[in-house]
């Protein structure tokens, strides 16, 4: 299987609602060399929802099974990824029957990640600042 690096770069990693925020998902692999998704801008969106949208964009662009390493600075994404199989097995509920926030995006990520081997790594996205500065233009 091909090795793919998926970089989830967002204009904000702060929680809470943002008037304007954007993301860019970068896929790096041998076949593509370096591929970037178009910048996407959202209005009145939370930072957590933004990173999930970014991950969905990346998974939707992958056509063949791959070994994927996701790089992100979102603790929300990292923590959610660790719980994903548990949520799927429990009918997309948290302990005590509470709903999962952003369930439709987590479900899409779960569905689209199934053919792949995926690991998630924390990466400080500050070094990608030049991309961040372009996100909101």
Tab-separated table of N, CA and C in Angstrom:
chain	number	residue	atom	x	y	z
A	1	UNK	N	0.839	-1.186	0.000
A	1	UNK	CA	0.000	0.000	0.000
A	1	UNK	C	0.877	1.240	0.000
A	2	UNK	N	0.351	2.259	-0.606
A	2	UNK	CA	1.070	3.524	-0.710
A	2	UNK	C	1.070	4.271	0.626
A	3	UNK	N	2.165	4.968	0.899
A	3	UNK	CA	2.281	5.813	2.090
A	3	UNK	C	1.760	7.205	1.749
A	4	UNK	N	0.881	7.731	2.591
A	4	UNK	CA	0.310	9.066	2.356
A	4	UNK	C	0.404	9.867	3.644
A	5	UNK	N	0.901	11.084	3.528
A	5	UNK	CA	0.868	12.035	4.640
A	5	UNK	C	-0.297	12.973	4.422
A	6	UNK	N	-1.176	13.082	5.419
A	6	UNK	CA	-2.326	13.991	5.339
A	6	UNK	C	-2.138	15.070	6.404
A	7	UNK	N	-1.972	16.313	5.949
A	7	UNK	CA	-1.765	17.432	6.860
A	7	UNK	C	-3.060	18.227	6.965
A	8	UNK	N	-3.610	18.323	8.189
A	8	UNK	CA	-4.842	19.061	8.424
A	8	UNK	C	-4.465	20.455	8.922
A	9	UNK	N	-4.464	21.419	8.018
A	9	UNK	CA	-4.040	22.783	8.338
A	9	UNK	C	-5.272	23.680	8.370
A	10	UNK	N	-5.533	24.276	9.533
A	10	UNK	CA	-6.687	25.166	9.679
A	10	UNK	C	-6.216	26.557	10.078
A	11	UNK	N	-7.074	27.533	9.817
A	11	UNK	CA	-6.706	28.911	10.150
A	11	UNK	C	-6.816	29.171	11.644
A	12	UNK	N	-7.444	28.268	12.369
A	12	UNK	CA	-7.555	28.416	13.815
A	12	UNK	C	-7.584	27.050	14.459
A	13	UNK	N	-6.964	26.948	15.616
A	13	UNK	CA	-7.086	25.714	16.385
A	13	UNK	C	-7.819	25.996	17.687
A	14	UNK	N	-8.284	27.245	17.826
A	14	UNK	CA	-8.986	27.628	19.040
A	14	UNK	C	-10.411	27.087	19.028
A	15	UNK	N	-10.865	26.581	20.176
A	15	UNK	CA	-12.255	26.120	20.234
A	15	UNK	C	-13.206	27.306	20.185
A	16	UNK	N	-14.467	27.029	20.079
A	16	UNK	CA	-15.463	28.095	20.031
A	16	UNK	C	-15.793	28.450	18.598
A	17	UNK	N	-16.791	29.312	18.469
A	17	UNK	CA	-17.289	29.681	17.145
A	17	UNK	C	-16.458	30.820	16.561
A	18	UNK	N	-16.220	30.749	15.262
A	18	UNK	CA	-15.438	31.766	14.566
A	18	UNK	C	-16.280	32.359	13.443
A	19	UNK	N	-16.191	33.672	13.282
A	19	UNK	CA	-16.961	34.329	12.222
A	19	UNK	C	-16.492	33.872	10.847
A	20	UNK	N	-15.182	33.717	10.686
A	20	UNK	CA	-14.623	33.285	9.411
A	20	UNK	C	-13.398	32.432	9.699
A	21	UNK	N	-13.355	31.252	9.093
A	21	UNK	CA	-12.222	30.355	9.284
A	21	UNK	C	-12.074	29.511	8.029
A	22	UNK	N	-10.883	28.968	7.833
A	22	UNK	CA	-10.653	28.165	6.637
A	22	UNK	C	-9.717	27.012	6.901
A	23	UNK	N	-9.625	26.119	5.917
A	23	UNK	CA	-8.699	25.012	6.027
A	23	UNK	C	-8.095	24.691	4.677
A	24	UNK	N	-7.025	23.932	4.743
A	24	UNK	CA	-6.396	23.361	3.561
A	24	UNK	C	-5.900	21.986	3.984
A	25	UNK	N	-6.301	20.978	3.232
A	25	UNK	CA	-5.832	19.616	3.478
A	25	UNK	C	-4.744	19.321	2.462
A	26	UNK	N	-3.570	18.941	2.936
A	26	UNK	CA	-2.470	18.605	2.031
A	26	UNK	C	-2.231	17.107	2.092
A	27	UNK	N	-2.189	16.483	0.926
A	27	UNK	CA	-1.840	15.067	0.816
A	27	UNK	C	-0.477	14.982	0.154
A	28	UNK	N	0.409	14.229	0.759
A	28	UNK	CA	1.744	14.062	0.190
A	28	UNK	C	2.001	12.563	0.057
A	29	UNK	N	2.280	12.151	-1.179
A	29	UNK	CA	2.578	10.744	-1.433
A	29	UNK	C	3.406	10.634	-2.701
A	30	UNK	N	3.935	9.460	-2.944
A	30	UNK	CA	4.809	9.231	-4.093
A	30	UNK	C	4.108	9.558	-5.413
A	31	UNK	N	2.888	9.078	-5.586
A	31	UNK	CA	2.193	9.264	-6.862
A	31	UNK	C	1.824	10.727	-7.097
A	32	UNK	N	1.397	11.398	-6.046
A	32	UNK	CA	0.944	12.780	-6.211
A	32	UNK	C	2.067	13.784	-6.013
A	33	UNK	N	3.171	13.338	-5.436
A	33	UNK	CA	4.276	14.203	-5.014
A	33	UNK	C	3.789	15.158	-3.928
A	34	UNK	N	2.886	16.043	-4.248
A	34	UNK	CA	2.402	17.021	-3.268
A	34	UNK	C	1.076	17.545	-3.814
A	35	UNK	N	0.006	17.294	-3.138
A	35	UNK	CA	-1.295	17.759	-3.608
A	35	UNK	C	-1.964	18.566	-2.514
A	36	UNK	N	-2.523	19.678	-2.905
A	36	UNK	CA	-3.247	20.511	-1.947
A	36	UNK	C	-4.686	20.619	-2.396
A	37	UNK	N	-5.560	20.603	-1.422
A	37	UNK	CA	-6.959	20.852	-1.752
A	37	UNK	C	-7.115	22.359	-1.905
A	38	UNK	N	-8.152	22.775	-2.588
A	38	UNK	CA	-8.394	24.213	-2.623
A	38	UNK	C	-8.685	24.707	-1.207
A	39	UNK	N	-8.353	25.961	-0.939
A	39	UNK	CA	-8.712	26.530	0.356
A	39	UNK	C	-10.230	26.556	0.448
A	40	UNK	N	-10.732	26.225	1.601
A	40	UNK	CA	-12.173	26.302	1.830
A	40	UNK	C	-12.394	27.238	2.993
A	41	UNK	N	-13.341	28.130	2.843
A	41	UNK	CA	-13.659	29.100	3.880
A	41	UNK	C	-15.062	28.830	4.384
A	42	UNK	N	-15.231	28.924	5.703
A	42	UNK	CA	-16.525	28.729	6.346
A	42	UNK	C	-16.826	29.923	7.232
A	43	UNK	N	-18.086	30.166	7.443
A	43	UNK	CA	-18.532	31.256	8.301
A	43	UNK	C	-19.316	30.661	9.462
A	44	UNK	N	-19.152	31.252	10.636
A	44	UNK	CA	-19.839	30.800	11.844
A	44	UNK	C	-19.645	29.303	12.055
A	45	UNK	N	-18.399	28.901	12.207
A	45	UNK	CA	-18.051	27.496	12.391
A	45	UNK	C	-17.115	27.380	13.590
A	46	UNK	N	-17.186	26.257	14.279
A	46	UNK	CA	-16.275	26.044	15.403
A	46	UNK	C	-14.954	25.493	14.879
A	47	UNK	N	-13.901	25.695	15.656
A	47	UNK	CA	-12.597	25.151	15.292
A	47	UNK	C	-12.627	23.628	15.209
A	48	UNK	N	-13.413	22.989	16.086
A	48	UNK	CA	-13.513	21.533	16.066
A	48	UNK	C	-14.174	21.040	14.788
A	49	UNK	N	-15.252	21.679	14.403
A	49	UNK	CA	-15.951	21.280	13.185
A	49	UNK	C	-15.067	21.531	11.950
A	50	UNK	N	-14.284	22.602	12.002
A	50	UNK	CA	-13.395	22.954	10.904
A	50	UNK	C	-12.371	21.848	10.637
A	51	UNK	N	-11.749	21.320	11.692
A	51	UNK	CA	-10.741	20.272	11.493
A	51	UNK	C	-11.391	18.983	10.996
A	52	UNK	N	-12.622	18.717	11.401
A	52	UNK	CA	-13.324	17.529	10.895
A	52	UNK	C	-13.651	17.689	9.414
A	53	UNK	N	-14.060	18.878	9.011
A	53	UNK	CA	-14.326	19.145	7.594
A	53	UNK	C	-13.055	18.929	6.777
A	54	UNK	N	-11.938	19.367	7.325
A	54	UNK	CA	-10.650	19.224	6.648
A	54	UNK	C	-10.299	17.748	6.473
A	55	UNK	N	-10.482	16.949	7.525
A	55	UNK	CA	-10.198	15.515	7.436
A	55	UNK	C	-11.120	14.836	6.424
A	56	UNK	N	-12.385	15.199	6.418
A	56	UNK	CA	-13.335	14.639	5.445
A	56	UNK	C	-12.853	14.922	4.030
A	57	UNK	N	-12.426	16.141	3.785
A	57	UNK	CA	-11.912	16.526	2.457
A	57	UNK	C	-10.753	15.617	2.045
A	58	UNK	N	-9.843	15.362	2.970
A	58	UNK	CA	-8.703	14.506	2.657
A	58	UNK	C	-9.128	13.080	2.335
A	59	UNK	N	-9.977	12.505	3.168
A	59	UNK	CA	-10.410	11.124	2.931
A	59	UNK	C	-11.211	10.995	1.646
A	60	UNK	N	-12.008	11.983	1.313
A	60	UNK	CA	-12.813	11.924	0.095
A	60	UNK	C	-11.949	11.950	-1.169
A	61	UNK	N	-10.721	12.443	-1.075
A	61	UNK	CA	-9.845	12.523	-2.241
A	61	UNK	C	-8.991	11.278	-2.442
A	62	UNK	N	-9.049	10.329	-1.500
A	62	UNK	CA	-8.247	9.115	-1.621
A	62	UNK	C	-9.058	8.018	-2.299
A	63	UNK	N	-8.533	7.484	-3.397
A	63	UNK	CA	-9.266	6.505	-4.197
A	63	UNK	C	-8.866	5.060	-3.937
A	64	UNK	N	-7.694	4.838	-3.336
A	64	UNK	CA	-7.193	3.479	-3.139
A	64	UNK	C	-6.736	3.317	-1.692
A	65	UNK	N	-6.790	2.102	-1.167
A	65	UNK	CA	-6.300	1.875	0.196
A	65	UNK	C	-4.848	2.339	0.329
A	66	UNK	N	-4.556	2.930	1.490
A	66	UNK	CA	-3.215	3.473	1.714
A	66	UNK	C	-2.879	3.407	3.198
A	67	UNK	N	-1.581	3.515	3.485
A	67	UNK	CA	-1.110	3.714	4.858
A	67	UNK	C	-1.040	5.215	5.061
A	68	UNK	N	-1.937	5.751	5.873
A	68	UNK	CA	-2.063	7.200	6.030
A	68	UNK	C	-1.544	7.622	7.396
A	69	UNK	N	-0.742	8.665	7.405
A	69	UNK	CA	-0.352	9.324	8.642
A	69	UNK	C	-0.983	10.708	8.610
A	70	UNK	N	-1.853	10.970	9.578
A	70	UNK	CA	-2.515	12.274	9.677
A	70	UNK	C	-1.723	13.124	10.661
A	71	UNK	N	-1.363	14.316	10.218
A	71	UNK	CA	-0.652	15.273	11.058
A	71	UNK	C	-1.610	16.405	11.390
A	72	UNK	N	-1.793	16.679	12.676
A	72	UNK	CA	-2.716	17.731	13.104
A	72	UNK	C	-2.277	18.298	14.442
A	73	UNK	N	-2.689	19.529	14.708
A	73	UNK	CA	-2.450	20.114	16.028
A	73	UNK	C	-3.757	20.162	16.835
A	74	UNK	N	-4.777	19.465	16.362
A	74	UNK	CA	-6.082	19.471	17.019
A	74	UNK	C	-6.198	18.324	18.017
A	75	UNK	N	-6.188	18.659	19.302
A	75	UNK	CA	-6.398	17.640	20.334
A	75	UNK	C	-7.800	17.060	20.229
A	76	UNK	N	-8.754	17.861	19.795
A	76	UNK	CA	-10.122	17.376	19.595
A	76	UNK	C	-10.125	16.228	18.585
A	77	UNK	N	-9.430	16.402	17.468
A	77	UNK	CA	-9.375	15.357	16.450
A	77	UNK	C	-8.637	14.131	16.978
A	78	UNK	N	-7.502	14.344	17.608
A	78	UNK	CA	-6.701	13.228	18.123
A	78	UNK	C	-7.503	12.413	19.134
A	79	UNK	N	-8.134	13.091	20.095
A	79	UNK	CA	-8.925	12.402	21.108
A	79	UNK	C	-10.122	11.692	20.486
A	80	UNK	N	-10.791	12.342	19.540
A	80	UNK	CA	-11.932	11.734	18.863
A	80	UNK	C	-11.518	10.517	18.066
A	81	UNK	N	-10.378	10.601	17.378
A	81	UNK	CA	-9.897	9.470	16.584
A	81	UNK	C	-9.690	8.243	17.481
A	82	UNK	N	-9.158	8.474	18.680
A	82	UNK	CA	-8.923	7.369	19.614
A	82	UNK	C	-10.228	6.708	20.062
A	83	UNK	N	-11.342	7.449	20.032
A	83	UNK	CA	-12.644	6.938	20.476
A	83	UNK	C	-13.512	6.425	19.337
A	84	UNK	N	-13.075	6.623	18.105
A	84	UNK	CA	-13.919	6.392	16.933
A	84	UNK	C	-14.500	4.982	16.865
A	85	UNK	N	-13.686	3.970	17.051
A	85	UNK	CA	-14.213	2.597	16.956
A	85	UNK	C	-15.184	2.303	18.093
A	86	UNK	N	-14.925	2.838	19.270
A	86	UNK	CA	-15.847	2.674	20.402
A	86	UNK	C	-17.197	3.317	20.093
A	87	UNK	N	-17.162	4.545	19.553
A	87	UNK	CA	-18.412	5.232	19.203
A	87	UNK	C	-19.192	4.447	18.162
A	88	UNK	N	-18.501	3.925	17.148
A	88	UNK	CA	-19.166	3.156	16.091
A	88	UNK	C	-19.826	1.905	16.679
A	89	UNK	N	-19.124	1.215	17.574
A	89	UNK	CA	-19.676	-0.001	18.195
A	89	UNK	C	-20.854	0.298	19.114
A	90	UNK	N	-20.859	1.486	19.719
A	90	UNK	CA	-21.914	1.820	20.691
A	90	UNK	C	-23.060	2.608	20.054
A	91	UNK	N	-23.170	2.557	18.726
A	91	UNK	CA	-24.276	3.256	18.059
A	91	UNK	C	-24.121	4.766	18.058
A	92	UNK	N	-22.875	5.224	18.060
A	92	UNK	CA	-22.551	6.651	17.998
A	92	UNK	C	-23.078	7.411	19.212
A	93	UNK	N	-22.910	6.763	20.378
A	93	UNK	CA	-23.279	7.381	21.652
A	93	UNK	C	-22.074	7.351	22.579
A	94	UNK	N	-22.028	8.331	23.445
A	94	UNK	CA	-21.016	8.361	24.497
A	94	UNK	C	-21.534	7.536	25.682
A	95	UNK	N	-20.655	7.234	26.626
A	95	UNK	CA	-21.144	6.549	27.830
A	95	UNK	C	-22.294	7.352	28.457
A	96	UNK	N	-23.296	6.652	28.896
A	96	UNK	CA	-24.463	7.330	29.459
A	96	UNK	C	-25.483	7.703	28.397
A	97	UNK	N	-25.220	7.325	27.145
A	97	UNK	CA	-26.179	7.582	26.074
A	97	UNK	C	-26.143	8.979	25.482
A	98	UNK	N	-25.155	9.788	25.873
A	98	UNK	CA	-25.073	11.147	25.327
A	98	UNK	C	-24.659	11.123	23.865
A	99	UNK	N	-25.212	12.075	23.091
A	99	UNK	CA	-24.874	12.186	21.663
A	99	UNK	C	-23.441	12.675	21.472
A	100	UNK	N	-22.878	12.289	20.356
A	100	UNK	CA	-21.548	12.757	19.972
A	100	UNK	C	-21.723	14.026	19.146
A	101	UNK	N	-21.010	15.063	19.511
A	101	UNK	CA	-21.063	16.298	18.726
A	101	UNK	C	-20.426	16.063	17.362
A	102	UNK	N	-20.976	16.698	16.353
A	102	UNK	CA	-20.481	16.571	14.974
A	102	UNK	C	-20.534	15.126	14.480
A	103	UNK	N	-21.559	14.424	14.912
A	103	UNK	CA	-21.673	12.994	14.606
A	103	UNK	C	-21.613	12.697	13.113
A	104	UNK	N	-22.276	13.505	12.283
A	104	UNK	CA	-22.295	13.207	10.846
A	104	UNK	C	-20.901	13.281	10.230
A	105	UNK	N	-20.055	14.177	10.740
A	105	UNK	CA	-18.688	14.267	10.222
A	105	UNK	C	-17.828	13.108	10.737
A	106	UNK	N	-17.983	12.750	12.000
A	106	UNK	CA	-17.251	11.609	12.543
A	106	UNK	C	-17.649	10.327	11.816
A	107	UNK	N	-18.941	10.174	11.507
A	107	UNK	CA	-19.402	8.990	10.774
A	107	UNK	C	-18.762	8.926	9.379
A	108	UNK	N	-18.691	10.072	8.701
A	108	UNK	CA	-18.078	10.111	7.373
A	108	UNK	C	-16.590	9.754	7.455
A	109	UNK	N	-15.916	10.297	8.444
A	109	UNK	CA	-14.494	9.981	8.641
A	109	UNK	C	-14.332	8.485	8.906
A	110	UNK	N	-15.192	7.919	9.743
A	110	UNK	CA	-15.145	6.486	10.041
A	110	UNK	C	-15.332	5.669	8.760
A	111	UNK	N	-16.371	5.998	8.017
A	111	UNK	CA	-16.691	5.264	6.782
A	111	UNK	C	-15.549	5.341	5.768
A	112	UNK	N	-15.030	6.546	5.540
A	112	UNK	CA	-14.007	6.733	4.508
A	112	UNK	C	-12.620	6.251	4.939
A	113	UNK	N	-12.403	6.107	6.243
A	113	UNK	CA	-11.093	5.649	6.718
A	113	UNK	C	-10.986	4.125	6.749
A	114	UNK	N	-12.086	3.415	6.652
A	114	UNK	CA	-12.111	1.957	6.791
A	114	UNK	C	-11.155	1.214	5.846
A	115	UNK	N	-11.024	1.586	4.568
A	115	UNK	CA	-10.125	0.812	3.702
A	115	UNK	C	-8.638	1.083	3.951
A	116	UNK	N	-8.340	2.038	4.807
A	116	UNK	CA	-6.963	2.489	5.008
A	116	UNK	C	-6.421	2.037	6.365
A	117	UNK	N	-5.105	2.049	6.478
A	117	UNK	CA	-4.444	1.938	7.772
A	117	UNK	C	-4.071	3.367	8.151
A	118	UNK	N	-4.539	3.807	9.325
A	118	UNK	CA	-4.390	5.226	9.682
A	118	UNK	C	-3.738	5.359	11.053
A	119	UNK	N	-2.783	6.276	11.138
A	119	UNK	CA	-2.280	6.695	12.444
A	119	UNK	C	-2.329	8.218	12.474
A	120	UNK	N	-2.534	8.752	13.668
A	120	UNK	CA	-2.661	10.196	13.849
A	120	UNK	C	-1.526	10.666	14.750
A	121	UNK	N	-0.858	11.711	14.319
A	121	UNK	CA	0.289	12.254	15.049
A	121	UNK	C	0.076	13.737	15.301
A	122	UNK	N	0.385	14.159	16.526
A	122	UNK	CA	0.347	15.591	16.826
A	122	UNK	C	1.518	16.262	16.121
A	123	UNK	N	1.215	17.347	15.421
A	123	UNK	CA	2.246	18.120	14.721
A	123	UNK	C	1.917	19.587	14.928
A	124	UNK	N	2.881	20.355	15.411
A	124	UNK	CA	2.672	21.790	15.589
A	124	UNK	C	2.575	22.435	14.211
A	125	UNK	N	1.421	22.963	13.887
A	125	UNK	CA	1.181	23.506	12.548
A	125	UNK	C	1.707	24.934	12.374
A	126	UNK	N	2.356	25.464	13.385
A	126	UNK	CA	2.920	26.810	13.268
A	126	UNK	C	3.924	26.907	12.121
A	127	UNK	N	4.620	25.804	11.838
A	127	UNK	CA	5.598	25.856	10.753
A	127	UNK	C	4.938	25.948	9.388
A	128	UNK	N	3.627	25.792	9.357
A	128	UNK	CA	2.885	25.925	8.106
A	128	UNK	C	2.150	27.262	8.064
A	129	UNK	N	2.689	28.244	8.776
A	129	UNK	CA	2.061	29.568	8.913
A	129	UNK	C	1.772	30.224	7.572
A	130	UNK	N	2.678	30.037	6.598
A	130	UNK	CA	2.444	30.676	5.297
A	130	UNK	C	1.170	30.149	4.653
A	131	UNK	N	0.833	28.889	4.902
A	131	UNK	CA	-0.421	28.347	4.395
A	131	UNK	C	-1.590	28.960	5.163
A	132	UNK	N	-1.434	29.021	6.493
A	132	UNK	CA	-2.492	29.612	7.321
A	132	UNK	C	-2.814	31.039	6.898
A	133	UNK	N	-1.784	31.820	6.572
A	133	UNK	CA	-2.028	33.204	6.190
A	133	UNK	C	-2.802	33.314	4.881
A	134	UNK	N	-2.693	32.304	4.023
A	134	UNK	CA	-3.430	32.305	2.756
A	134	UNK	C	-4.881	31.848	2.911
A	135	UNK	N	-5.192	31.183	4.002
A	135	UNK	CA	-6.502	30.569	4.158
A	135	UNK	C	-7.648	31.581	4.166
A	136	UNK	N	-7.409	32.746	4.718
A	136	UNK	CA	-8.504	33.703	4.880
A	136	UNK	C	-8.472	34.834	3.873
A	137	UNK	N	-7.682	34.709	2.830
A	137	UNK	CA	-7.656	35.751	1.787
A	137	UNK	C	-8.817	35.626	0.868
